[in-house]
Amino acid sequence: MKKTKAEAGETIQLLLQTGKQHFAKYGYAKTALEDIVKDSGLTRGALYHHFKNKEGLFFAVIESIQKQIAQNIEQQASKSSDQWEQLSLGCRAFITSAIEPDHKQIILIDGPVVIGWNRWRQLDANHSMRLLYNQLEQMQKNGCFLSLSVESLTHSLSGAMNESALWIAEKGSFDSIDEAMRVLDVYFEGLKQTN
């Protein structure tokens, strides 16, 4: 019997949720597809039909997390009408989201290794980094800073936030988010001086 588009979508979401739980708890290497299939109540055929293999499912899980992080960034940044505060709120939202227990193992630890650095960076570029670039481009157009390349600035700030997230995840202390944000605030103050 052929499944409807809605049923297929529900199957995909169930596999993504179950896969995310397993990858977050056990890591990619120790996650078995048999366990994901069993816990989701679906068949191996359903998993292979939608994701081809374990890496395909893992990639889809990372992409769904990246989308979720991007949505959180937009939501948090929209709480202010001040562009500098939007930038700060968005950066904090990225770091906070990246180190969530369900996210850090998948996107910070296993992600670059399993899917490769280039594919991992492309996912980041399609979601969080795209939002950062758009924010900085708009700020430059509005005269918040003038003399810097938006592309270069985007990569520099994105790298700083990714490294901050890794550092905080290793420390295991959410208090370190405030330390990281104080450093980013110094960067922002420096940017304001480029006018």
Coordinates of C-alpha atoms in Angstrom, one line a residue:
M1 CA 0.0 0.0 0.0
K2 CA 1.4 3.4 -1.0
K3 CA 1.8 6.0 1.7
T4 CA 0.5 9.5 1.4
K5 CA 2.8 12.4 1.4
A6 CA 1.7 13.3 4.9
E7 CA 2.4 9.8 6.2
A8 CA 5.8 9.8 4.6
G9 CA 6.5 13.2 6.3
E10 CA 5.5 11.7 9.6
T11 CA 7.8 8.7 9.1
I12 CA 10.7 11.0 8.2
Q13 CA 10.1 13.2 11.3
L14 CA 9.9 10.1 13.6
L15 CA 13.2 8.7 12.2
L16 CA 14.8 12.2 12.6
Q17 CA 13.7 12.5 16.2
T18 CA 14.7 9.0 17.1
G19 CA 18.0 9.3 15.3
K20 CA 18.7 12.5 17.0
Q21 CA 18.1 11.0 20.4
H22 CA 20.4 8.1 19.7
F23 CA 23.2 10.1 18.0
A24 CA 23.1 12.6 20.9
K25 CA 23.2 9.9 23.6
Y26 CA 25.6 7.4 22.1
G27 CA 27.5 9.3 19.5
Y28 CA 27.6 8.4 15.8
A29 CA 30.0 5.4 16.2
K30 CA 28.0 3.7 18.9
T31 CA 24.6 4.2 17.4
A32 CA 23.1 1.2 15.7
L33 CA 20.4 1.6 13.0
E34 CA 18.7 -1.5 14.4
D35 CA 18.1 0.4 17.7
I36 CA 16.7 3.5 15.9
V37 CA 14.4 1.3 13.8
K38 CA 13.2 -0.6 17.0
D39 CA 12.7 2.5 19.0
S40 CA 10.8 4.3 16.2
G41 CA 8.5 1.3 15.6
L42 CA 9.4 1.4 11.9
T43 CA 11.1 -1.0 9.5
R44 CA 14.6 -1.0 8.2
G45 CA 13.1 -0.6 4.8
A46 CA 11.5 2.7 5.8
L47 CA 14.8 4.0 7.1
Y48 CA 16.7 3.0 4.0
H49 CA 14.0 4.3 1.7
H50 CA 14.2 7.8 3.2
F51 CA 17.8 8.1 4.2
K52 CA 19.8 5.3 2.3
N53 CA 22.1 4.6 5.2
K54 CA 23.3 5.7 8.7
E55 CA 25.3 8.6 7.3
G56 CA 22.3 9.8 5.3
L57 CA 20.2 9.8 8.4
F58 CA 22.9 11.6 10.4
F59 CA 23.3 14.3 7.7
A60 CA 19.6 14.9 7.8
V61 CA 19.6 15.1 11.6
I62 CA 22.5 17.7 11.5
E63 CA 20.6 19.7 8.9
S64 CA 17.4 19.7 11.0
I65 CA 19.4 20.9 14.0
Q66 CA 21.0 23.6 11.9
K67 CA 17.5 24.8 10.8
Q68 CA 16.3 24.7 14.4
I69 CA 19.4 26.8 15.5
A70 CA 18.8 29.3 12.7
Q71 CA 15.1 29.7 13.8
N72 CA 16.2 30.3 17.4
I73 CA 18.7 32.9 16.3
E74 CA 16.1 34.8 14.3
Q75 CA 13.6 34.5 17.2
Q76 CA 16.1 35.8 19.8
A77 CA 17.5 38.6 17.5
S78 CA 14.0 39.9 16.8
K79 CA 13.5 40.7 20.4
S80 CA 15.3 44.0 19.8
S81 CA 15.0 46.8 17.2
D82 CA 18.6 47.9 17.9
Q83 CA 21.0 46.3 15.3
W84 CA 23.9 45.9 17.6
E85 CA 21.7 44.2 20.2
Q86 CA 20.2 42.0 17.5
L87 CA 23.7 40.9 16.6
S88 CA 24.6 40.2 20.2
L89 CA 21.3 38.3 20.9
G90 CA 21.8 36.3 17.7
C91 CA 25.4 35.3 18.6
R92 CA 24.3 34.3 22.1
A93 CA 21.4 32.3 20.7
F94 CA 23.8 30.4 18.4
I95 CA 26.3 29.5 21.1
T96 CA 23.5 28.5 23.5
S97 CA 21.8 26.4 20.9
A98 CA 25.0 24.7 19.8
I99 CA 25.9 23.5 23.2
E100 CA 22.5 22.1 24.1
P101 CA 23.0 18.5 25.3
D102 CA 21.0 17.1 22.3
H103 CA 23.1 19.2 19.9
K104 CA 26.7 19.3 21.0
Q105 CA 27.6 15.7 20.4
I106 CA 26.0 15.8 16.9
I107 CA 27.0 19.1 15.5
L108 CA 30.2 20.0 17.4
I109 CA 31.9 16.6 17.9
D110 CA 30.7 14.0 15.4
G111 CA 29.4 16.3 12.6
P112 CA 32.7 17.5 11.1
V113 CA 34.2 14.1 11.3
V114 CA 31.3 12.0 10.0
I115 CA 30.1 14.2 7.1
G116 CA 33.4 15.9 6.5
W117 CA 34.5 19.5 7.2
N118 CA 33.4 20.9 3.9
R119 CA 29.9 19.5 4.1
W120 CA 29.6 20.6 7.7
R121 CA 30.7 24.1 6.9
Q122 CA 28.3 24.3 4.0
L123 CA 25.4 23.4 6.3
D124 CA 26.5 26.1 8.7
A125 CA 26.9 28.6 5.8
N126 CA 23.3 27.8 4.6
H127 CA 21.8 28.5 8.0
S128 CA 23.5 30.3 10.9
M129 CA 26.3 31.9 8.9
R130 CA 23.8 33.1 6.3
L131 CA 21.8 34.9 9.0
L132 CA 25.0 36.4 10.4
Y133 CA 26.1 37.6 6.9
N134 CA 22.7 39.2 6.3
Q135 CA 22.7 41.0 9.7
L136 CA 26.2 42.4 9.1
E137 CA 25.4 43.4 5.6
Q138 CA 22.4 45.3 6.7
M139 CA 24.3 46.9 9.5
Q140 CA 27.0 48.1 7.1
K141 CA 24.3 49.5 4.8
N142 CA 22.9 51.4 7.7
G143 CA 26.3 52.9 8.6
C144 CA 27.0 50.9 11.8
F145 CA 30.5 50.2 10.4
L146 CA 32.0 51.0 7.1
S147 CA 35.5 49.9 6.3
L148 CA 35.5 46.1 6.6
S149 CA 34.6 43.2 4.3
V150 CA 31.3 41.7 5.4
E151 CA 32.3 38.3 4.1
S152 CA 35.6 38.4 6.0
L153 CA 33.8 39.6 9.1
T154 CA 31.2 36.9 8.9
H155 CA 33.8 34.2 8.7
S156 CA 35.8 35.7 11.6
L157 CA 32.8 36.0 13.9
S158 CA 31.4 32.6 12.9
G159 CA 34.8 31.0 13.6
A160 CA 34.9 32.7 17.0
M161 CA 31.4 31.5 17.9
N162 CA 32.1 27.9 16.8
E163 CA 35.3 27.8 18.8
S164 CA 33.5 29.4 21.8
A165 CA 30.8 26.7 21.6
L166 CA 33.4 23.9 21.5
W167 CA 35.3 25.5 24.4
I168 CA 32.1 25.8 26.5
A169 CA 30.9 22.3 25.6
E170 CA 34.3 20.9 26.8
K171 CA 34.1 22.9 30.0
G172 CA 30.6 21.7 30.6
S173 CA 29.6 25.1 32.2
F174 CA 26.8 27.2 30.9
D175 CA 28.4 30.1 32.9
S176 CA 31.1 30.3 30.2
I177 CA 28.5 31.6 27.8
D178 CA 28.7 35.0 29.6
E179 CA 32.5 34.9 29.3
A180 CA 32.3 34.2 25.6
M181 CA 29.8 37.0 25.1
R182 CA 32.0 39.5 27.0
V183 CA 34.7 38.7 24.4
L184 CA 32.3 39.1 21.5
D185 CA 31.2 42.5 23.0
V186 CA 34.8 43.7 22.8
Y187 CA 34.8 42.7 19.1
F188 CA 31.6 44.6 18.6
E189 CA 32.9 47.7 20.4
G190 CA 35.9 47.6 18.0
L191 CA 33.6 47.4 15.0
K192 CA 31.8 50.5 16.2
Q193 CA 35.2 52.3 16.0
T194 CA 35.5 51.6 12.3
N195 CA 33.1 54.4 11.4

